[in-house]
PDB file of C-alpha atoms in Angstrom:
ATOM      1  CA  MET A   1      -0.839  31.943  25.872  1.00  0.00           C
ATOM      2  CA  SER A   2       2.559  33.319  24.270  1.00  0.00           C
ATOM      3  CA  GLY A   3       5.873  31.861  23.505  1.00  0.00           C
ATOM      4  CA  PRO A   4       6.810  29.527  20.654  1.00  0.00           C
ATOM      5  CA  GLY A   5       7.965  26.018  21.644  1.00  0.00           C
ATOM      6  CA  LEU A   6      11.085  24.432  20.233  1.00  0.00           C
ATOM      7  CA  ARG A   7      10.759  22.717  16.769  1.00  0.00           C
ATOM      8  CA  LEU A   8      10.393  19.131  16.484  1.00  0.00           C
ATOM      9  CA  GLY A   9      11.412  16.936  13.511  1.00  0.00           C
ATOM     10  CA  SER A  10       8.626  15.549  11.140  1.00  0.00           C
ATOM     11  CA  ARG A  11       9.326  11.895  11.523  1.00  0.00           C
ATOM     12  CA  THR A  12       7.139  10.218  14.134  1.00  0.00           C
ATOM     13  CA  SER A  13       8.339   7.324  16.238  1.00  0.00           C
ATOM     14  CA  ALA A  14       7.539   3.674  15.454  1.00  0.00           C
ATOM     15  CA  ALA A  15       5.032   3.668  18.261  1.00  0.00           C
ATOM     16  CA  GLN A  16       3.079   6.576  16.941  1.00  0.00           C
ATOM     17  CA  SER A  17       3.163   5.886  13.093  1.00  0.00           C
ATOM     18  CA  VAL A  18       2.412   2.652  11.319  1.00  0.00           C
ATOM     19  CA  PRO A  19       3.430   2.471   7.702  1.00  0.00           C
ATOM     20  CA  GLN A  20       0.426   3.381   5.589  1.00  0.00           C
ATOM     21  CA  SER A  21       0.602   0.276   3.424  1.00  0.00           C
ATOM     22  CA  LEU A  22      -0.220  -1.923   6.557  1.00  0.00           C
ATOM     23  CA  SER A  23      -3.592  -0.184   6.935  1.00  0.00           C
ATOM     24  CA  ARG A  24      -4.731  -1.648   3.760  1.00  0.00           C
ATOM     25  CA  THR A  25      -6.413  -4.999   4.191  1.00  0.00           C
ATOM     26  CA  LYS A  26      -5.641  -7.851   2.095  1.00  0.00           C
ATOM     27  CA  GLU A  27      -8.912  -9.551   2.128  1.00  0.00           C
ATOM     28  CA  PRO A  28     -10.153  -7.834  -1.233  1.00  0.00           C
ATOM     29  CA  ALA A  29      -7.436  -9.857  -3.118  1.00  0.00           C
ATOM     30  CA  ASP A  30      -9.215 -12.990  -1.783  1.00  0.00           C
ATOM     31  CA  LYS A  31     -12.769 -12.107  -2.130  1.00  0.00           C
ATOM     32  CA  ASP A  32     -13.082  -9.783  -5.232  1.00  0.00           C
ATOM     33  CA  ARG A  33     -12.340 -10.948  -8.648  1.00  0.00           C
ATOM     34  CA  GLN A  34     -12.299  -7.247  -9.933  1.00  0.00           C
ATOM     35  CA  TYR A  35      -9.474  -6.463  -7.405  1.00  0.00           C
ATOM     36  CA  ALA A  36      -6.211  -5.790  -9.270  1.00  0.00           C
ATOM     37  CA  ALA A  37      -3.474  -6.820  -6.780  1.00  0.00           C
ATOM     38  CA  THR A  38      -0.631  -5.711  -8.944  1.00  0.00           C
ATOM     39  CA  LEU A  39      -2.242  -2.136  -8.851  1.00  0.00           C
ATOM     40  CA  ALA A  40      -2.487  -2.317  -5.178  1.00  0.00           C
ATOM     41  CA  ASN A  41       1.101  -3.399  -4.614  1.00  0.00           C
ATOM     42  CA  GLY A  42       2.319  -0.584  -6.590  1.00  0.00           C
ATOM     43  CA  ILE A  43       0.362   1.838  -4.517  1.00  0.00           C
ATOM     44  CA  ASP A  44       1.554   0.270  -1.573  1.00  0.00           C
ATOM     45  CA  ILE A  45       5.280   0.883  -2.620  1.00  0.00           C
ATOM     46  CA  LEU A  46       4.306   4.629  -2.822  1.00  0.00           C
ATOM     47  CA  LEU A  47       2.779   4.598   0.507  1.00  0.00           C
ATOM     48  CA  ALA A  48       5.807   3.039   2.288  1.00  0.00           C
ATOM     49  CA  PHE A  49       7.552   6.284   2.289  1.00  0.00           C
ATOM     50  CA  ASP A  50       7.198   8.117   5.868  1.00  0.00           C
ATOM     51  CA  SER A  51       7.420  11.895   6.392  1.00  0.00           C
ATOM     52  CA  GLY A  52      10.976  11.282   7.355  1.00  0.00           C
ATOM     53  CA  ASP A  53      12.140   9.502   4.468  1.00  0.00           C
ATOM     54  CA  ALA A  54      13.988  11.251   1.824  1.00  0.00           C
ATOM     55  CA  MET A  55      15.032   7.857   0.091  1.00  0.00           C
ATOM     56  CA  LEU A  56      14.024   4.095   0.154  1.00  0.00           C
ATOM     57  CA  GLY A  57      15.732   1.055  -1.345  1.00  0.00           C
ATOM     58  CA  ASN A  58      14.132  -2.239  -2.524  1.00  0.00           C
ATOM     59  CA  ARG A  59      14.897  -3.804   0.680  1.00  0.00           C
ATOM     60  CA  ASP A  60      13.163  -1.108   2.571  1.00  0.00           C
ATOM     61  CA  PHE A  61      10.091  -1.420   0.325  1.00  0.00           C
ATOM     62  CA  ALA A  62      10.184  -5.203   0.824  1.00  0.00           C
ATOM     63  CA  GLU A  63      10.513  -4.966   4.589  1.00  0.00           C
ATOM     64  CA  ARG A  64       7.431  -2.403   4.683  1.00  0.00           C
ATOM     65  CA  THR A  65       5.126  -4.080   2.225  1.00  0.00           C
ATOM     66  CA  GLY A  66       5.887  -7.655   2.848  1.00  0.00           C
ATOM     67  CA  LEU A  67       6.063  -8.216  -1.018  1.00  0.00           C
ATOM     68  CA  SER A  68       9.139 -10.182  -2.180  1.00  0.00           C
ATOM     69  CA  LYS A  69      12.302  -8.779  -3.616  1.00  0.00           C
ATOM     70  CA  THR A  70      11.447  -9.825  -7.254  1.00  0.00           C
ATOM     71  CA  THR A  71       8.110  -8.268  -7.061  1.00  0.00           C
ATOM     72  CA  VAL A  72       9.415  -5.072  -5.457  1.00  0.00           C
ATOM     73  CA  ALA A  73      12.204  -4.769  -8.315  1.00  0.00           C
ATOM     74  CA  ARG A  74       9.738  -4.960 -11.021  1.00  0.00           C
ATOM     75  CA  LEU A  75       7.288  -2.534  -9.230  1.00  0.00           C
ATOM     76  CA  THR A  76       9.920   0.188  -8.684  1.00  0.00           C
ATOM     77  CA  HIS A  77      11.368  -0.048 -12.084  1.00  0.00           C
ATOM     78  CA  THR A  78       7.561   0.550 -13.470  1.00  0.00           C
ATOM     79  CA  LEU A  79       7.009   3.289 -11.103  1.00  0.00           C
ATOM     80  CA  THR A  80      10.274   5.108 -12.147  1.00  0.00           C
ATOM     81  CA  ALA A  81       9.301   4.827 -15.728  1.00  0.00           C
ATOM     82  CA  LEU A  82       6.059   6.422 -15.115  1.00  0.00           C
ATOM     83  CA  GLY A  83       7.559   9.060 -13.161  1.00  0.00           C
ATOM     84  CA  TYR A  84       6.101   8.233  -9.464  1.00  0.00           C
ATOM     85  CA  LEU A  85       9.638   7.471  -8.565  1.00  0.00           C
ATOM     86  CA  ARG A  86      12.978   8.841  -9.084  1.00  0.00           C
ATOM     87  CA  HIS A  87      16.223   6.389  -9.034  1.00  0.00           C
ATOM     88  CA  ASP A  88      19.444   7.490  -7.490  1.00  0.00           C
ATOM     89  CA  THR A  89      21.705   5.268  -9.308  1.00  0.00           C
ATOM     90  CA  ALA A  90      24.715   5.896  -7.091  1.00  0.00           C
ATOM     91  CA  LEU A  91      22.760   5.240  -3.830  1.00  0.00           C
ATOM     92  CA  ARG A  92      20.556   2.321  -5.288  1.00  0.00           C
ATOM     93  CA  LYS A  93      17.674   4.074  -3.599  1.00  0.00           C
ATOM     94  CA  TYR A  94      14.581   5.747  -4.896  1.00  0.00           C
ATOM     95  CA  ARG A  95      12.702   9.185  -4.062  1.00  0.00           C
ATOM     96  CA  LEU A  96       9.162   9.810  -4.536  1.00  0.00           C
ATOM     97  CA  GLY A  97       8.908  11.511  -8.152  1.00  0.00           C
ATOM     98  CA  ALA A  98       6.877  14.717  -9.096  1.00  0.00           C
ATOM     99  CA  ALA A  99       4.060  12.600 -10.638  1.00  0.00           C
ATOM    100  CA  VAL A 100       2.936  11.853  -7.078  1.00  0.00           C
ATOM    101  CA  LEU A 101       2.189  15.488  -6.215  1.00  0.00           C
ATOM    102  CA  SER A 102       0.537  16.028  -9.318  1.00  0.00           C
ATOM    103  CA  MET A 103      -1.729  13.250  -8.790  1.00  0.00           C
ATOM    104  CA  GLY A 104      -3.104  14.721  -5.436  1.00  0.00           C
ATOM    105  CA  TYR A 105      -3.535  18.153  -6.803  1.00  0.00           C
ATOM    106  CA  PRO A 106      -6.845  17.812  -8.472  1.00  0.00           C
ATOM    107  CA  LEU A 107      -8.347  16.234  -5.128  1.00  0.00           C
ATOM    108  CA  LEU A 108      -7.133  19.333  -3.009  1.00  0.00           C
ATOM    109  CA  ALA A 109      -8.327  21.783  -5.835  1.00  0.00           C
ATOM    110  CA  SER A 110     -11.695  20.203  -5.599  1.00  0.00           C
ATOM    111  CA  MET A 111     -12.146  21.076  -1.982  1.00  0.00           C
ATOM    112  CA  HIS A 112     -13.623  24.361  -1.984  1.00  0.00           C
ATOM    113  CA  LEU A 113     -14.018  24.267   1.680  1.00  0.00           C
ATOM    114  CA  ARG A 114     -10.228  24.588   2.114  1.00  0.00           C
ATOM    115  CA  GLN A 115     -10.356  27.986   0.527  1.00  0.00           C
ATOM    116  CA  LEU A 116     -13.505  29.057   2.503  1.00  0.00           C
ATOM    117  CA  ALA A 117     -11.953  27.749   5.913  1.00  0.00           C
ATOM    118  CA  ARG A 118      -8.271  29.021   5.458  1.00  0.00           C
ATOM    119  CA  PRO A 119      -8.557  32.535   6.450  1.00  0.00           C
ATOM    120  CA  MET A 120     -10.676  31.858   9.435  1.00  0.00           C
ATOM    121  CA  MET A 121      -8.388  29.011  10.461  1.00  0.00           C
ATOM    122  CA  LYS A 122      -5.547  31.397  10.196  1.00  0.00           C
ATOM    123  CA  ALA A 123      -7.080  34.006  12.404  1.00  0.00           C
ATOM    124  CA  LEU A 124      -7.730  31.173  15.194  1.00  0.00           C
ATOM    125  CA  ALA A 125      -4.239  29.761  14.947  1.00  0.00           C
ATOM    126  CA  ASP A 126      -2.892  33.481  15.500  1.00  0.00           C
ATOM    127  CA  ARG A 127      -5.185  33.920  18.603  1.00  0.00           C
ATOM    128  CA  LEU A 128      -4.174  30.587  20.131  1.00  0.00           C
ATOM    129  CA  CYS A 129      -0.561  30.813  19.118  1.00  0.00           C
ATOM    130  CA  GLY A 130      -0.693  27.348  17.884  1.00  0.00           C
ATOM    131  CA  ALA A 131      -1.854  25.376  14.556  1.00  0.00           C
ATOM    132  CA  VAL A 132      -5.175  24.831  12.980  1.00  0.00           C
ATOM    133  CA  SER A 133      -5.722  22.014  10.617  1.00  0.00           C
ATOM    134  CA  LEU A 134      -8.463  20.444   8.567  1.00  0.00           C
ATOM    135  CA  GLY A 135      -8.569  16.695   7.978  1.00  0.00           C
ATOM    136  CA  ILE A 136     -10.357  13.752   6.394  1.00  0.00           C
ATOM    137  CA  ARG A 137      -9.852   9.913   6.804  1.00  0.00           C
ATOM    138  CA  ASP A 138      -7.603   7.936   4.684  1.00  0.00           C
ATOM    139  CA  ARG A 139      -8.052   4.284   5.656  1.00  0.00           C
ATOM    140  CA  THR A 140      -7.051   3.837   9.205  1.00  0.00           C
ATOM    141  CA  GLN A 141      -5.458   7.491   9.688  1.00  0.00           C
ATOM    142  CA  MET A 142      -6.424  11.170   9.359  1.00  0.00           C
ATOM    143  CA  ILE A 143      -4.735  13.212   6.572  1.00  0.00           C
ATOM    144  CA  TYR A 144      -4.403  16.848   6.777  1.00  0.00           C
ATOM    145  CA  VAL A 145      -5.865  18.715   3.553  1.00  0.00           C
ATOM    146  CA  GLU A 146      -5.469  22.282   4.840  1.00  0.00           C
ATOM    147  CA  THR A 147      -3.556  24.007   7.728  1.00  0.00           C
ATOM    148  CA  ALA A 148      -2.764  27.325   9.163  1.00  0.00           C
ATOM    149  CA  ARG A 149      -0.120  28.007  11.969  1.00  0.00           C
ATOM    150  CA  SER A 150       0.628  31.150  13.965  1.00  0.00           C
ATOM    151  CA  THR A 151       4.629  30.633  13.468  1.00  0.00           C
ATOM    152  CA  ASP A 152       7.118  28.407  11.844  1.00  0.00           C
ATOM    153  CA  SER A 153       8.812  28.074  15.122  1.00  0.00           C
ATOM    154  CA  LEU A 154       5.990  25.952  16.733  1.00  0.00           C
ATOM    155  CA  ILE A 155       6.822  22.465  18.357  1.00  0.00           C
ATOM    156  CA  VAL A 156       5.052  20.797  15.656  1.00  0.00           C
ATOM    157  CA  THR A 157       4.539  22.188  12.267  1.00  0.00           C
ATOM    158  CA  PRO A 158       1.667  20.406  10.297  1.00  0.00           C
ATOM    159  CA  GLU A 159       1.680  20.134   6.676  1.00  0.00           C
ATOM    160  CA  ILE A 160      -0.850  19.257   4.019  1.00  0.00           C
ATOM    161  CA  GLY A 161      -0.454  15.594   3.529  1.00  0.00           C
ATOM    162  CA  ALA A 162       0.593  14.629   7.073  1.00  0.00           C
ATOM    163  CA  ALA A 163      -1.034  11.598   8.447  1.00  0.00           C
ATOM    164  CA  LEU A 164      -2.163  11.125  12.110  1.00  0.00           C
ATOM    165  CA  PRO A 165      -3.084   8.078  13.928  1.00  0.00           C
ATOM    166  CA  MET A 166      -6.897   7.552  14.713  1.00  0.00           C
ATOM    167  CA  LEU A 167      -6.963   6.194  18.071  1.00  0.00           C
ATOM    168  CA  THR A 168      -4.440   8.381  19.986  1.00  0.00           C
ATOM    169  CA  THR A 169      -5.306  12.039  18.398  1.00  0.00           C
ATOM    170  CA  ALA A 170      -8.169  14.435  18.931  1.00  0.00           C
ATOM    171  CA  ILE A 171      -8.866  14.576  15.315  1.00  0.00           C
ATOM    172  CA  GLY A 172      -8.988  10.645  14.861  1.00  0.00           C
ATOM    173  CA  ARG A 173     -11.293  10.419  17.889  1.00  0.00           C
ATOM    174  CA  ALA A 174     -13.478  13.065  16.637  1.00  0.00           C
ATOM    175  CA  TRP A 175     -13.782  11.562  13.213  1.00  0.00           C
ATOM    176  CA  LEU A 176     -14.861   8.071  15.181  1.00  0.00           C
ATOM    177  CA  CYS A 177     -17.599   9.904  17.187  1.00  0.00           C
ATOM    178  CA  ARG A 178     -19.162  11.376  14.259  1.00  0.00           C
ATOM    179  CA  ALA A 179     -18.667   9.181  11.260  1.00  0.00           C
ATOM    180  CA  PRO A 180     -21.650   7.155   9.982  1.00  0.00           C
ATOM    181  CA  ALA A 181     -22.069   3.966  11.950  1.00  0.00           C
ATOM    182  CA  ASN A 182     -21.290   1.394   9.138  1.00  0.00           C
ATOM    183  CA  GLU A 183     -17.936   3.376   8.080  1.00  0.00           C
ATOM    184  CA  ARG A 184     -16.917   3.852  11.677  1.00  0.00           C
ATOM    185  CA  ASP A 185     -17.502   0.192  12.572  1.00  0.00           C
ATOM    186  CA  ALA A 186     -15.392  -0.905   9.555  1.00  0.00           C
ATOM    187  CA  VAL A 187     -12.631   1.372  10.481  1.00  0.00           C
ATOM    188  CA  LEU A 188     -12.930   0.189  14.179  1.00  0.00           C
ATOM    189  CA  ASN A 189     -12.567  -3.408  13.048  1.00  0.00           C
ATOM    190  CA  GLN A 190      -9.441  -2.739  11.019  1.00  0.00           C
ATOM    191  CA  LEU A 191      -7.745  -0.836  13.773  1.00  0.00           C
ATOM    192  CA  ARG A 192      -8.653  -3.801  16.109  1.00  0.00           C
ATOM    193  CA  LEU A 193      -6.890  -6.488  13.553  1.00  0.00           C
ATOM    194  CA  GLN A 194      -3.958  -4.197  13.153  1.00  0.00           C
ATOM    195  CA  ASP A 195      -3.079  -3.873  16.869  1.00  0.00           C
ATOM    196  CA  PRO A 196      -5.246  -5.612  19.482  1.00  0.00           C
ATOM    197  CA  LYS A 197      -3.406  -4.267  22.266  1.00  0.00           C
ATOM    198  CA  ALA A 198      -3.439  -0.423  21.228  1.00  0.00           C
ATOM    199  CA  PHE A 199      -7.189  -1.130  20.274  1.00  0.00           C
ATOM    200  CA  ALA A 200      -7.985  -2.319  23.675  1.00  0.00           C
ATOM    201  CA  TYR A 201      -6.089   0.475  25.272  1.00  0.00           C
ATOM    202  CA  ALA A 202      -7.825   2.971  23.333  1.00  0.00           C
ATOM    203  CA  GLN A 203     -11.435   1.882  24.008  1.00  0.00           C
ATOM    204  CA  PRO A 204     -12.084   3.532  27.148  1.00  0.00           C
ATOM    205  CA  ARG A 205     -10.631   6.957  25.642  1.00  0.00           C
ATOM    206  CA  LEU A 206     -12.978   6.621  22.894  1.00  0.00           C
ATOM    207  CA  ALA A 207     -15.943   6.445  25.214  1.00  0.00           C
ATOM    208  CA  ASP A 208     -14.849   9.298  27.014  1.00  0.00           C
ATOM    209  CA  ALA A 209     -14.222  11.305  23.612  1.00  0.00           C
ATOM    210  CA  ARG A 210     -17.851  10.439  22.878  1.00  0.00           C
ATOM    211  CA  ARG A 211     -19.115  12.060  26.118  1.00  0.00           C
ATOM    212  CA  ASP A 212     -16.897  15.195  25.593  1.00  0.00           C
ATOM    213  CA  LEU A 213     -18.165  15.516  22.184  1.00  0.00           C
ATOM    214  CA  GLU A 214     -21.851  15.418  23.217  1.00  0.00           C
ATOM    215  CA  ARG A 215     -21.245  17.524  26.558  1.00  0.00           C
ATOM    216  CA  GLN A 216     -18.612  20.159  25.129  1.00  0.00           C
ATOM    217  CA  GLY A 217     -19.049  19.990  21.388  1.00  0.00           C
ATOM    218  CA  TYR A 218     -15.305  18.884  20.818  1.00  0.00           C
ATOM    219  CA  CYS A 219     -12.787  16.091  21.519  1.00  0.00           C
ATOM    220  CA  SER A 220      -9.204  16.789  23.298  1.00  0.00           C
ATOM    221  CA  ASN A 221      -5.888  15.093  23.659  1.00  0.00           C
ATOM    222  CA  ARG A 222      -4.087  15.671  26.786  1.00  0.00           C
ATOM    223  CA  ALA A 223      -0.632  15.501  25.023  1.00  0.00           C
ATOM    224  CA  GLU A 224      -1.105  11.718  24.703  1.00  0.00           C
ATOM    225  CA  TRP A 225       0.104  11.380  21.177  1.00  0.00           C
ATOM    226  CA  ARG A 226       2.876  13.795  21.318  1.00  0.00           C
ATOM    227  CA  PRO A 227       4.158  15.077  24.858  1.00  0.00           C
ATOM    228  CA  GLU A 228       4.741  18.687  23.457  1.00  0.00           C
ATOM    229  CA  VAL A 229       1.146  19.349  22.186  1.00  0.00           C
ATOM    230  CA  TYR A 230      -2.375  19.510  23.536  1.00  0.00           C
ATOM    231  CA  GLY A 231      -5.121  18.687  20.976  1.00  0.00           C
ATOM    232  CA  PHE A 232      -8.630  19.605  20.280  1.00  0.00           C
ATOM    233  CA  ALA A 233     -10.873  18.667  17.279  1.00  0.00           C
ATOM    234  CA  VAL A 234     -14.534  19.200  16.150  1.00  0.00           C
ATOM    235  CA  PRO A 235     -16.110  16.978  13.444  1.00  0.00           C
ATOM    236  CA  MET A 236     -18.498  18.473  10.950  1.00  0.00           C
ATOM    237  CA  CYS A 237     -21.926  17.844  11.613  1.00  0.00           C
ATOM    238  CA  GLN A 238     -22.519  15.834   8.412  1.00  0.00           C
ATOM    239  CA  PRO A 239     -20.339  14.754   5.464  1.00  0.00           C
ATOM    240  CA  VAL A 240     -19.704  17.153   2.587  1.00  0.00           C
ATOM    241  CA  GLY A 241     -19.058  15.254  -0.723  1.00  0.00           C
ATOM    242  CA  SER A 242     -19.057  11.884   1.092  1.00  0.00           C
ATOM    243  CA  GLN A 243     -15.989  13.122   3.049  1.00  0.00           C
ATOM    244  CA  LEU A 244     -16.520  13.928   6.866  1.00  0.00           C
ATOM    245  CA  PHE A 245     -14.264  16.771   7.556  1.00  0.00           C
ATOM    246  CA  VAL A 246     -12.749  17.466  11.076  1.00  0.00           C
ATOM    247  CA  LEU A 247     -11.040  20.835  12.340  1.00  0.00           C
ATOM    248  CA  ASN A 248      -8.109  20.097  14.612  1.00  0.00           C
ATOM    249  CA  CYS A 249      -6.097  22.525  16.708  1.00  0.00           C
ATOM    250  CA  GLY A 250      -2.755  21.917  18.400  1.00  0.00           C
ATOM    251  CA  VAL A 251      -1.331  24.266  21.072  1.00  0.00           C
ATOM    252  CA  PRO A 252       2.128  23.612  22.621  1.00  0.00           C
ATOM    253  CA  VAL A 253       2.167  22.449  26.280  1.00  0.00           C
ATOM    254  CA  GLY A 254       4.288  25.411  26.919  1.00  0.00           C
ATOM    255  CA  GLN A 255       1.447  27.832  26.625  1.00  0.00           C
ATOM    256  CA  GLY A 256      -0.151  26.812  29.860  1.00  0.00           C
ATOM    257  CA  SER A 257      -2.073  24.170  31.774  1.00  0.00           C
ATOM    258  CA  PHE A 258      -4.487  22.073  29.740  1.00  0.00           C
ATOM    259  CA  GLY A 259      -7.383  23.540  31.495  1.00  0.00           C
ATOM    260  CA  ALA A 260      -6.393  26.952  30.752  1.00  0.00           C
ATOM    261  CA  ILE A 261      -5.728  26.244  27.099  1.00  0.00           C
ATOM    262  CA  GLU A 262      -8.946  24.180  26.872  1.00  0.00           C
ATOM    263  CA  LYS A 263     -11.093  27.146  27.889  1.00  0.00           C
ATOM    264  CA  GLN A 264      -9.744  29.005  24.929  1.00  0.00           C
ATOM    265  CA  ALA A 265      -9.299  26.572  22.435  1.00  0.00           C
ATOM    266  CA  GLY A 266     -12.052  24.082  22.630  1.00  0.00           C
ATOM    267  CA  PRO A 267     -14.949  26.738  22.369  1.00  0.00           C
ATOM    268  CA  GLN A 268     -13.188  28.766  19.796  1.00  0.00           C
ATOM    269  CA  LEU A 269     -12.714  25.830  17.641  1.00  0.00           C
ATOM    270  CA  ARG A 270     -16.163  24.639  17.859  1.00  0.00           C
ATOM    271  CA  ALA A 271     -17.267  28.215  17.024  1.00  0.00           C
ATOM    272  CA  LEU A 272     -15.131  28.133  13.861  1.00  0.00           C
ATOM    273  CA  MET A 273     -16.771  24.853  12.861  1.00  0.00           C
ATOM    274  CA  LEU A 274     -20.491  26.368  13.281  1.00  0.00           C
ATOM    275  CA  ASP A 275     -19.368  29.283  11.298  1.00  0.00           C
ATOM    276  CA  ILE A 276     -18.078  27.094   8.407  1.00  0.00           C
ATOM    277  CA  GLU A 277     -21.208  25.026   8.441  1.00  0.00           C
ATOM    278  CA  ARG A 278     -23.449  28.002   8.360  1.00  0.00           C
ATOM    279  CA  MET A 279     -21.438  29.217   5.435  1.00  0.00           C
ATOM    280  CA  LEU A 280     -21.927  25.890   3.771  1.00  0.00           C
ATOM    281  CA  GLY A 281     -25.777  25.967   4.368  1.00  0.00           C
ATOM    282  CA  LEU A 282     -25.617  22.980   6.864  1.00  0.00           C
ATOM    283  CA  ARG A 283     -27.208  25.012   9.547  1.00  0.00           C
TER     284      ARG A 283
END
């Protein structure tokens, strides 16, 4: 396997990525008296940004969240005052503020698994001429909390915090195959409600992923999510700190046929997860 692919922009297409705010169900607002709808709406404003969005205006927020323009105006004003948004007065648009980054740092810093796995992930990424990432679930998507890549000239250059869909990626399918039944079923129900057609299309592929995990110890993606990358993923044998971590590997299709890449990537990714589990005392 050799030779880097062409760099691809970070923004995904509308078919590949649903605005994150849409993955939060509105049901708690109706059923839970302790549910703070205003707080939830403010969080939805922050989650409206996609990886390719440098700035958004109030109209963009209203369209992506379904909130009224008046509500959006109040929320963006407050979030700007608190440092979570920065207002460009000339363009009348908003950027994410530094407070968003500082809010997420304690979570990442507390995940000691990241520091433990990082050098081994980098070594595997170099061997496969690809990228190896560690992810957890965030509502109905997967989020990278650590990533290592062989070179910056890869087709896809994953970053910490990048969100991936559950149904069409190896990492998402691996999580669905290993997650506790009650948690998995709740996520599947949300995915079904979000997009019934996509859910129906994904059902047989989820069944295939379960069989693959049982037989081979990993799940795969034959460039279904992004045509430039083959994906492989291995879930941890059990949750750690209430989080089920999943190792993911992406290799450019230009490195060879799927079968040839799978023979290298799948077993080595599984072996890496076994090593991590032993170091954590899970095996």
